[in-house]
PDB file of C-alpha atoms in Angstrom:
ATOM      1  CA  UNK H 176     141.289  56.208  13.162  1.00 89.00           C
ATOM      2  CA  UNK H 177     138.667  57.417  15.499  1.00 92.00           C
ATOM      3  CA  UNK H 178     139.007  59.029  18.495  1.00 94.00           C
ATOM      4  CA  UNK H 179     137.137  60.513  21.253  1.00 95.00           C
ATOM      5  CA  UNK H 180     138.305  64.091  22.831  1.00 95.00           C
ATOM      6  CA  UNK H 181     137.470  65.484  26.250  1.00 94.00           C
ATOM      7  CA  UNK H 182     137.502  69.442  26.469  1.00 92.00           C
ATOM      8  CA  UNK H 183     138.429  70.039  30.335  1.00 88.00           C
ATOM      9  CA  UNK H 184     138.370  73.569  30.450  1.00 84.00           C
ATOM     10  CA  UNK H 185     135.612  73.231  33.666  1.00 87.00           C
ATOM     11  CA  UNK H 186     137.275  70.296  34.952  1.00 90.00           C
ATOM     12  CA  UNK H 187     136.659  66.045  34.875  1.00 93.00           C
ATOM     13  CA  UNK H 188     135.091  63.777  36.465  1.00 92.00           C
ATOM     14  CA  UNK H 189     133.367  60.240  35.723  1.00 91.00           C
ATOM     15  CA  UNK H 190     129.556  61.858  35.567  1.00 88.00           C
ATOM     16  CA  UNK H 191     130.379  64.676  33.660  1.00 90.00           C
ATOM     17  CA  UNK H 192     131.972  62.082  30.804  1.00 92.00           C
ATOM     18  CA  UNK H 193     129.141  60.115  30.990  1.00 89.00           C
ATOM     19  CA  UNK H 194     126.716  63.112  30.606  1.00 88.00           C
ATOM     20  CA  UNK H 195     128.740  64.010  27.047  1.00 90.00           C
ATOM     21  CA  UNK H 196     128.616  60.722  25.823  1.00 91.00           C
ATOM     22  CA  UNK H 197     124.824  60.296  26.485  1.00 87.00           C
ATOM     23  CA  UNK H 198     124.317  63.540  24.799  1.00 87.00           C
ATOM     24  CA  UNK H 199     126.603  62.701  22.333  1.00 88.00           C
ATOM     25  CA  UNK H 200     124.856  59.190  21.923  1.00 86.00           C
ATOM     26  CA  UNK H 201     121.533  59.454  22.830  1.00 79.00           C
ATOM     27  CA  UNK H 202     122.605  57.015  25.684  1.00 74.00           C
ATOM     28  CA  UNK H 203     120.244  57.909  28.439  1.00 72.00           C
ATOM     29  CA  UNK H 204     119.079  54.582  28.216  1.00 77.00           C
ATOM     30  CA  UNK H 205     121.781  53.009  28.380  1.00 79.00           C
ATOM     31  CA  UNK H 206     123.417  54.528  31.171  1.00 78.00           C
ATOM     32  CA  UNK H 207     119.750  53.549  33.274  1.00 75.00           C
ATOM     33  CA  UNK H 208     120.024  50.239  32.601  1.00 77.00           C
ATOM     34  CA  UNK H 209     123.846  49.994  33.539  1.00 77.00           C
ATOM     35  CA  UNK H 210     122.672  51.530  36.988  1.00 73.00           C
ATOM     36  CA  UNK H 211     119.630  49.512  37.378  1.00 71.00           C
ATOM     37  CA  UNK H 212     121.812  46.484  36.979  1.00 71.00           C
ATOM     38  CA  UNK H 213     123.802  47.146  39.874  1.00 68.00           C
ATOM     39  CA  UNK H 214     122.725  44.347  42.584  1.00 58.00           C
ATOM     40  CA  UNK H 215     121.913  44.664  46.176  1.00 54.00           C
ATOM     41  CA  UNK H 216     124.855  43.472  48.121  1.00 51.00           C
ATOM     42  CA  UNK H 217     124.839  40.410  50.497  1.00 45.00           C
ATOM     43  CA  UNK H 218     123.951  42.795  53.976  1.00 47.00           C
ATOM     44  CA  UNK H 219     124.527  45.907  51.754  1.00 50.00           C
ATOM     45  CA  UNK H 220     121.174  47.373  50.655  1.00 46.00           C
ATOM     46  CA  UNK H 221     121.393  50.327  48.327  1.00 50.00           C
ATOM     47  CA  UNK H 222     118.456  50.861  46.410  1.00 52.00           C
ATOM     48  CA  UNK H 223     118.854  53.143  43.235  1.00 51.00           C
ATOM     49  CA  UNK H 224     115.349  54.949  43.388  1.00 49.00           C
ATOM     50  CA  UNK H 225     115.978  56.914  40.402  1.00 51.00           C
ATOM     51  CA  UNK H 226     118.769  57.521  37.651  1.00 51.00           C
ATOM     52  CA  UNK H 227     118.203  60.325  34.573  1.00 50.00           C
ATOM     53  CA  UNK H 228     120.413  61.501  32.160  1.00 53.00           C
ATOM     54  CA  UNK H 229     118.281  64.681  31.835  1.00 53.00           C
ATOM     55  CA  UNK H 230     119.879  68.081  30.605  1.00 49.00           C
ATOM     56  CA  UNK H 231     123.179  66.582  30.598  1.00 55.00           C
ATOM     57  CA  UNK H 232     123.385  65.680  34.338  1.00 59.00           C
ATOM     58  CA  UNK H 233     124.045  62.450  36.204  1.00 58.00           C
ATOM     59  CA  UNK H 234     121.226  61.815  38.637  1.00 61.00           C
ATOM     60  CA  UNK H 235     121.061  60.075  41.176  1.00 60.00           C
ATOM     61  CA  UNK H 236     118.876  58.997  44.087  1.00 60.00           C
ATOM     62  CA  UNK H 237     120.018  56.180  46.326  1.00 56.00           C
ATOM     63  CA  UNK H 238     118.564  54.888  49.382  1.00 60.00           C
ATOM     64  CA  UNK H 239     121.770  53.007  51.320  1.00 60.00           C
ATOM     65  CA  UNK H 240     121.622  51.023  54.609  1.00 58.00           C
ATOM     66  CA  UNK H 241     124.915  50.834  54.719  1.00 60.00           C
ATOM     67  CA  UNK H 242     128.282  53.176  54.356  1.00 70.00           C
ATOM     68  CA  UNK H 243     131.345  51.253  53.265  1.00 76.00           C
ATOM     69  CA  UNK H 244     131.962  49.128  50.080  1.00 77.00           C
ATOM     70  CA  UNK H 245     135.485  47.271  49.563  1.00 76.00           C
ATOM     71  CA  UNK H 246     137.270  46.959  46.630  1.00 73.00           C
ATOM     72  CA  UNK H 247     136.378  42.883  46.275  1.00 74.00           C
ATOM     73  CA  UNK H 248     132.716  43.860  46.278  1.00 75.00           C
ATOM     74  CA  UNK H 249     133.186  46.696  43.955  1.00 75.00           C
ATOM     75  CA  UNK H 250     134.702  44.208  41.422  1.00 73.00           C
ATOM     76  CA  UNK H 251     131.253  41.893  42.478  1.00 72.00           C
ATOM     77  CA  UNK H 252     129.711  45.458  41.003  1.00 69.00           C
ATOM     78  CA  UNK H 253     131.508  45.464  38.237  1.00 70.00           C
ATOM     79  CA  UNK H 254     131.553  41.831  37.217  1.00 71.00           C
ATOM     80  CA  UNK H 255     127.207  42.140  37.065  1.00 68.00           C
ATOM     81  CA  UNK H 256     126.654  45.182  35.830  1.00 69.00           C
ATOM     82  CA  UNK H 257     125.238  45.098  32.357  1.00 66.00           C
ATOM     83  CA  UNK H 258     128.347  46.088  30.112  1.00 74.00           C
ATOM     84  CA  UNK H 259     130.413  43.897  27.976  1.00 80.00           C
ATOM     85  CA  UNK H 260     134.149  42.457  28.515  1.00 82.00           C
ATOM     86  CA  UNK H 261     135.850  45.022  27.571  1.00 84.00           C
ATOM     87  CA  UNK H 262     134.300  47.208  30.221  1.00 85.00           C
ATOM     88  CA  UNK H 263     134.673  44.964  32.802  1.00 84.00           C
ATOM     89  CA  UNK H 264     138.251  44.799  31.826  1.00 86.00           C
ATOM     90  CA  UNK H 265     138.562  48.554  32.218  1.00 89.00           C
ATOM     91  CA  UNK H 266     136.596  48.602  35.325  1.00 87.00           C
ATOM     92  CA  UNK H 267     139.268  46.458  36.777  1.00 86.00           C
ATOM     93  CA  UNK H 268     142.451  49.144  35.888  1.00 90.00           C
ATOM     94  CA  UNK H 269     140.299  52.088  37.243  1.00 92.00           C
ATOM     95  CA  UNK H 270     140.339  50.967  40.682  1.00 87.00           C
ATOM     96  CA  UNK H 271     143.920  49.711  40.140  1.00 88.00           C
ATOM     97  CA  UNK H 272     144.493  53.098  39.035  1.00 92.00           C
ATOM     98  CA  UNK H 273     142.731  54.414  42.009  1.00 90.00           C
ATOM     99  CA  UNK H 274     144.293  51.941  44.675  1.00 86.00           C
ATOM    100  CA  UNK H 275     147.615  53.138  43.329  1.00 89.00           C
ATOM    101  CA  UNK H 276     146.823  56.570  44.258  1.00 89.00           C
ATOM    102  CA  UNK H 277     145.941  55.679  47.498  1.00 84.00           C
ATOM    103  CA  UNK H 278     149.402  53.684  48.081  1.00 82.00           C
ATOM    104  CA  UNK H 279     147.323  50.692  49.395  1.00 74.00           C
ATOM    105  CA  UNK H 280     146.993  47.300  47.016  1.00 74.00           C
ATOM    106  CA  UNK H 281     143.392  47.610  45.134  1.00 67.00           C
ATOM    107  CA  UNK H 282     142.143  44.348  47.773  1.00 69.00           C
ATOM    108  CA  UNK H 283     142.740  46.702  50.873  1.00 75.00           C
ATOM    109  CA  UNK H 284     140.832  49.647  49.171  1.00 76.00           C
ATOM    110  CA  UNK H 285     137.501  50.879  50.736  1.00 80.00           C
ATOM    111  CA  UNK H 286     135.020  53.450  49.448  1.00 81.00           C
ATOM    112  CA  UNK H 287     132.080  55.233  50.354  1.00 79.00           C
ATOM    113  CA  UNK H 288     129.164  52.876  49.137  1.00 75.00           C
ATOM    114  CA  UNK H 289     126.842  56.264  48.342  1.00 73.00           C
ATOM    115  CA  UNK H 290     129.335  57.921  46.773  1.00 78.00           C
ATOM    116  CA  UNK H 291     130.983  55.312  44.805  1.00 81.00           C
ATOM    117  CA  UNK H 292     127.687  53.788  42.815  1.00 78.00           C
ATOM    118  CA  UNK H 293     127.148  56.518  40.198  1.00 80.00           C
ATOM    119  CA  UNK H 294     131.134  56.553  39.597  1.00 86.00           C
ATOM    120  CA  UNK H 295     131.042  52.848  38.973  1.00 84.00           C
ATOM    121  CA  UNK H 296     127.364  53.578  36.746  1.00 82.00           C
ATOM    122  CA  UNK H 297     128.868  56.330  35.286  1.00 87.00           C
ATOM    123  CA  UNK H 298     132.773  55.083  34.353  1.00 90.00           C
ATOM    124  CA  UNK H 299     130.863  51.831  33.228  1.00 87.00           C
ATOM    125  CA  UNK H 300     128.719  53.465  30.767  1.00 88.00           C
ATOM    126  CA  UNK H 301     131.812  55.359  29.891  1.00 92.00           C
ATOM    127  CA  UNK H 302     133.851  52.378  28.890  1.00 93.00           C
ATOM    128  CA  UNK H 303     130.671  50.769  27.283  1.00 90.00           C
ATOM    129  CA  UNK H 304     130.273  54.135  25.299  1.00 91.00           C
ATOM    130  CA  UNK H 305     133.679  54.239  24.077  1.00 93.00           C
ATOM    131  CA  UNK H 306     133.807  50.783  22.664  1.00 92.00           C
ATOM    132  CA  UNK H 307     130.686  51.156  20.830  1.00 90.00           C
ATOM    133  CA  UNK H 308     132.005  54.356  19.350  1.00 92.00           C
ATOM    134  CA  UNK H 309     135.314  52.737  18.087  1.00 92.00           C
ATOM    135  CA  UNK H 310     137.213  55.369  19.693  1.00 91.00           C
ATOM    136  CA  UNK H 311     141.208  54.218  19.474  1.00 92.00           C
ATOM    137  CA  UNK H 312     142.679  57.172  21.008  1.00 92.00           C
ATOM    138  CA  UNK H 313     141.447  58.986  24.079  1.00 94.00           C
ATOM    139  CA  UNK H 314     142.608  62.860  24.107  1.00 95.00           C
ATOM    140  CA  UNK H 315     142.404  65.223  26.567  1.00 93.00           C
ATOM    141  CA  UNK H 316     143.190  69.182  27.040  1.00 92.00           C
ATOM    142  CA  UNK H 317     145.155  70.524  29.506  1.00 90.00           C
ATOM    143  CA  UNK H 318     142.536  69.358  32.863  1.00 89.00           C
ATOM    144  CA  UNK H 319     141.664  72.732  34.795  1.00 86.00           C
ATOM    145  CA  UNK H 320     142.880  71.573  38.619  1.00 88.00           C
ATOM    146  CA  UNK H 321     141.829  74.033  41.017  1.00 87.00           C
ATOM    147  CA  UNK H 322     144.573  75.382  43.465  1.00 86.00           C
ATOM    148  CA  UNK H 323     142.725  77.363  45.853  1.00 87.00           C
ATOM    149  CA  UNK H 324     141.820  75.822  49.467  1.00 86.00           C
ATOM    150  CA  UNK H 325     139.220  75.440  51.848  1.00 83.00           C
ATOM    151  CA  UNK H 326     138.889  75.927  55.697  1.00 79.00           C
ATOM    152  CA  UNK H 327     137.781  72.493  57.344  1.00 76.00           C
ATOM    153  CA  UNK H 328     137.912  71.159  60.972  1.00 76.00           C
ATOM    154  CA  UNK H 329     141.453  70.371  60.469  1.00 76.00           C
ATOM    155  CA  UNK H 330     142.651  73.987  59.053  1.00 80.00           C
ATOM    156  CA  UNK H 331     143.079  74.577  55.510  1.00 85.00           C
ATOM    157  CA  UNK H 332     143.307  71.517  52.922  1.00 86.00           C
ATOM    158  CA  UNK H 333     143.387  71.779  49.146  1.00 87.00           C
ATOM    159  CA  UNK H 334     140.179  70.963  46.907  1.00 87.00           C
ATOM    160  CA  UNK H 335     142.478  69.108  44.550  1.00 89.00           C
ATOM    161  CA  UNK H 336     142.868  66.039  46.405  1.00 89.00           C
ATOM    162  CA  UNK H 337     146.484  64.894  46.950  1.00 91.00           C
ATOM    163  CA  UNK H 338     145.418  61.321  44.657  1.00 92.00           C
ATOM    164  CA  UNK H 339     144.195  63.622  42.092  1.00 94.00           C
ATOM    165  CA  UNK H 340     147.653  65.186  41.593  1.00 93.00           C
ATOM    166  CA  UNK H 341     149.234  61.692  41.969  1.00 93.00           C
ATOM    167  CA  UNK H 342     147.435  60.103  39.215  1.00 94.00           C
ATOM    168  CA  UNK H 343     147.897  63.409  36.475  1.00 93.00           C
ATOM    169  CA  UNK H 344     151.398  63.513  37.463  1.00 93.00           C
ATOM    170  CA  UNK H 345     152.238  59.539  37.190  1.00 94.00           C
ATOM    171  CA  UNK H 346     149.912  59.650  33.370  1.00 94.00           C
ATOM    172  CA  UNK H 347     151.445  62.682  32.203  1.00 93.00           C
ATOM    173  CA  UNK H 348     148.035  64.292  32.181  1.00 91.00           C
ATOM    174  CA  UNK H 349     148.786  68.112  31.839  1.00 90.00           C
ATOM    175  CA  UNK H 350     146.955  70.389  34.264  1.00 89.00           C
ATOM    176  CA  UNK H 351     146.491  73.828  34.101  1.00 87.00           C
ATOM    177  CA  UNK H 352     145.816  75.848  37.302  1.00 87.00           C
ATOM    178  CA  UNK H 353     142.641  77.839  38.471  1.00 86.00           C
ATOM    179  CA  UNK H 354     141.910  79.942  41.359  1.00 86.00           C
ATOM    180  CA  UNK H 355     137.909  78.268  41.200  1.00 86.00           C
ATOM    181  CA  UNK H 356     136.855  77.217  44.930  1.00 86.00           C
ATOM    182  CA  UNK H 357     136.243  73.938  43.486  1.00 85.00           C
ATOM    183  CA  UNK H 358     136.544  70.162  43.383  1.00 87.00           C
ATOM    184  CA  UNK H 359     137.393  70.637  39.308  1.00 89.00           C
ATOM    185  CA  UNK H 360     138.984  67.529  38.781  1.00 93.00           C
ATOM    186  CA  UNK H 361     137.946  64.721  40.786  1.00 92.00           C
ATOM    187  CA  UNK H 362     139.970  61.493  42.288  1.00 93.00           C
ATOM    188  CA  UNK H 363     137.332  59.523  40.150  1.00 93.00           C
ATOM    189  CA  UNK H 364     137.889  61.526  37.061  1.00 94.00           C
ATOM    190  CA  UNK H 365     141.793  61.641  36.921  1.00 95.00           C
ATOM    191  CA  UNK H 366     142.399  57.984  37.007  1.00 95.00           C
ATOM    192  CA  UNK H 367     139.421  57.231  34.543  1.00 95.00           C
ATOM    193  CA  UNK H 368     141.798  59.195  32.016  1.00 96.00           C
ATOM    194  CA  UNK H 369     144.753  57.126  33.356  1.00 95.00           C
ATOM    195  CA  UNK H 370     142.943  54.259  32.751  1.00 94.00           C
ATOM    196  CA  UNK H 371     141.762  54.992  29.064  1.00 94.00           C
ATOM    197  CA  UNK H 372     145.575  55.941  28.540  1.00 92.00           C
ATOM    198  CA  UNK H 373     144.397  59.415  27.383  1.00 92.00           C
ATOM    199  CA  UNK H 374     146.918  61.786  25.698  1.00 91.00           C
ATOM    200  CA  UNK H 375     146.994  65.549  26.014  1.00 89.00           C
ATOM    201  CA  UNK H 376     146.175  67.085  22.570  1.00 88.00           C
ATOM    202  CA  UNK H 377     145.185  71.247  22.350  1.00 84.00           C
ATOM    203  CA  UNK H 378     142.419  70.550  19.859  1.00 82.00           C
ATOM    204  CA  UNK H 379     140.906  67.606  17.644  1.00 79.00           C
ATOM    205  CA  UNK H 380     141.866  66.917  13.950  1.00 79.00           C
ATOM    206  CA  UNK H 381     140.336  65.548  11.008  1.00 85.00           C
ATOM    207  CA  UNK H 382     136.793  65.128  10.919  1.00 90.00           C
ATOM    208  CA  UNK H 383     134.572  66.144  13.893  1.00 91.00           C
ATOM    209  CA  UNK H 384     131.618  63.354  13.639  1.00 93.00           C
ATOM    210  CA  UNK H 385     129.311  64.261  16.963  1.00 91.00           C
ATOM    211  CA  UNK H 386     129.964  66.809  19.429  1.00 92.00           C
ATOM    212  CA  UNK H 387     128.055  66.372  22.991  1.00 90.00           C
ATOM    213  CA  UNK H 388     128.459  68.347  26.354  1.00 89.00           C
ATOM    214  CA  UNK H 389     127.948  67.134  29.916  1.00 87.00           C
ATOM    215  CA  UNK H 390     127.243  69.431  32.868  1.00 83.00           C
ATOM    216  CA  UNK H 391     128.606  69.346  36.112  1.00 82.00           C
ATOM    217  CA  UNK H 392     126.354  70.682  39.409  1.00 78.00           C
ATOM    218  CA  UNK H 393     128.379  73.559  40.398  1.00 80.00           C
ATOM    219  CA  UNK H 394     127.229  77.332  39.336  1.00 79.00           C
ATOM    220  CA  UNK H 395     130.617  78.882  38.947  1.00 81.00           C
ATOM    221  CA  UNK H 396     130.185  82.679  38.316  1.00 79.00           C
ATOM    222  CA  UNK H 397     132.318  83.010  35.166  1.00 80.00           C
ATOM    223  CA  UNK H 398     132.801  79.378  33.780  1.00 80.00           C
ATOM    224  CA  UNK H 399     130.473  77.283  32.819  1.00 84.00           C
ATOM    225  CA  UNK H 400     130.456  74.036  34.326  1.00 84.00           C
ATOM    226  CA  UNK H 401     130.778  71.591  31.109  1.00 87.00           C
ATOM    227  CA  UNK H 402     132.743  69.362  29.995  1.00 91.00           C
ATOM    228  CA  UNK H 403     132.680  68.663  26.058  1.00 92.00           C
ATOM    229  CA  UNK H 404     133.213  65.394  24.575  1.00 92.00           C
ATOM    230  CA  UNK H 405     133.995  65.227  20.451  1.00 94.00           C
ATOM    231  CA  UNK H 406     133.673  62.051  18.513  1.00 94.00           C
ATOM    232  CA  UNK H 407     135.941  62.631  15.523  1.00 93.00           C
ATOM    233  CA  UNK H 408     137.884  60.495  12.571  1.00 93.00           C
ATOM    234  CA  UNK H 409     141.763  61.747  12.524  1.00 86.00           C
ATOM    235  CA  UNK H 410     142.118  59.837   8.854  1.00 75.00           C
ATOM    236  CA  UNK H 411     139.207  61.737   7.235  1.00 60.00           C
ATOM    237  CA  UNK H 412     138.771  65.658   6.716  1.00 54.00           C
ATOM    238  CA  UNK H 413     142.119  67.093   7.488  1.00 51.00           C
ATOM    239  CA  UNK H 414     143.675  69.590   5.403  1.00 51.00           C
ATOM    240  CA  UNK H 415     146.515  71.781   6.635  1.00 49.00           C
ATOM    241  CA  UNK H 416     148.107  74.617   4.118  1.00 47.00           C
ATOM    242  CA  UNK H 417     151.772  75.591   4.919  1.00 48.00           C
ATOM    243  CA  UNK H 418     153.906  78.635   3.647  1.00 49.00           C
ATOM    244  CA  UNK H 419     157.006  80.501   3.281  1.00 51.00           C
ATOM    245  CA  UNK H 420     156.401  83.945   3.653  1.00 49.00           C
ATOM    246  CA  UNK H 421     160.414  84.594   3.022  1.00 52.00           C
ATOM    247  CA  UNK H 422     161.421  86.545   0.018  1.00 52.00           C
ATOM    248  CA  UNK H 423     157.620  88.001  -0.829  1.00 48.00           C
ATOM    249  CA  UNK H 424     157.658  90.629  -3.085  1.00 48.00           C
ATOM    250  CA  UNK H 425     156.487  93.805  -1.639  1.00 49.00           C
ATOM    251  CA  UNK H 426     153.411  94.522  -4.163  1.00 49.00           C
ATOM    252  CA  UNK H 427     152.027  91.028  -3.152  1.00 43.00           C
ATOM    253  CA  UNK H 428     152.837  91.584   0.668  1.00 46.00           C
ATOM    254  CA  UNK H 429     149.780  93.214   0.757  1.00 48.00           C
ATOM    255  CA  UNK H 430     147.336  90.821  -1.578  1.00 44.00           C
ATOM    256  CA  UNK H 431     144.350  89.576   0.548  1.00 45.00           C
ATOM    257  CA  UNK H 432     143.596  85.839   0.639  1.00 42.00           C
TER     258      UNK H 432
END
């Protein structure tokens, strides 16, 4: 059975997994033409001047007219962008997933229009990515969450956003605390692993088929700011040796291997 697994010892969001799975897959391409394909809106123009996959970034260069998407139009998105059913279907639960979070039904939800194209390019070619690859099961470590805060206009608010906890604590998606003055985990990224119905696993098994790592734009001063994606098969290439030490004579105690 093959599986994809998501290393989150920087963090996740929806542009960092779609910068491992290009690198993993070659998928630059892919992931352009996804973006390209997003239409101009009815009143809404948002041109996308330019979208790389270059050293493992997300880039993006948008030229928008206008600041607000809803929900309805990002399913207009969704339903034309150039990915097959399954994706589409899977576009659909992420902003369910995301609405829920929110405590508003996914028809009342509204976005930044800006912000919100590369996560819809970039959870798109995600979804796209993942059922090319075959990948049954979605795993996930323990997602770094930062818990440190940040002085705003209003006083002092969180970086983890108050949906992101939601969402890893409705999933079951283990987090593991940091003291990084960071945005580690995004809204975006939490309820794309919701969505994929990702399971928390320490490590992948079996046979590790491609490896490929996707960067994130902060420049933290100890941590590198990656996220690492492993395409593996858990039904080939796993051996595990088990022993009882018990009862061991003392001459062979101290036998090497």
């Amino acid at each position: 059975m093959k599986y994809v697994f998501f290393d989150c010892f920087a963090g996740f969001t929806a542009p960092m997994a779609a910068a491992a799975l290009a690198d993993m897959t070659a998928g630059g391409e892919l992931f352009s033409k996804i973006a390209a394909s997003l239409p101009n809106l009815g009143g809404k123009i948002c041109e996308v001047k330019r979208c790389s996959m270059e050293a493992a970034i997300a880039e993006f260069s948008l030229n928008c007219q206008s600041e607000r998407i809803t929900s309805d139009e990002i399913l207009l998105l969704c339903n034309q962008t150039a990915v097959g059913k399954y994706a589409h279907l899977q576009l659909e639960r992420f902003y369910a997933v995301r609405a829920e979070a929110r405590s508003i039904k996914p028809a009342d939800a509204v976005f930044d229009l800006a912000t919100e194209l590369p996560i819809i390019a970039s959870a798109a070619f995600v979804f796209e990515t993942l059922f090319s690859l075959e990948a049954e099961k979605i795993y996930v470590s323990k997602i770094l969450c930062s818990n440190a805060h940040r002085l705003g206009e209003n006083g002092f608010s969180p970086f983890t956003t108050a949906e992101t906890i939601y969402t890893c604590k409705k999933y079951k998606l283990d987090t593991s605390a940091s003291q990084i003055e960071a945005e580690l985990t995004t809204e975006d990224g939490a309820a794309l692993l919701a969505s994929l119905g990702a399971t928390i696993k320490a490590s992948p098994l079996g046979n590790i088929i491609k490896i490929g790592y996707g960067a994130g734009k902060e420049d933290f001063a100890n941590t590198p700011n990656i996220l690492r994606g492993v395409w593996g098969d858990e039904d080939e290439g796993a051996i595990v040796f088990e022993a009882e030490l018990a009862n061991l004579f003392t001459e062979f105690a101290t036998m090497e291997a």
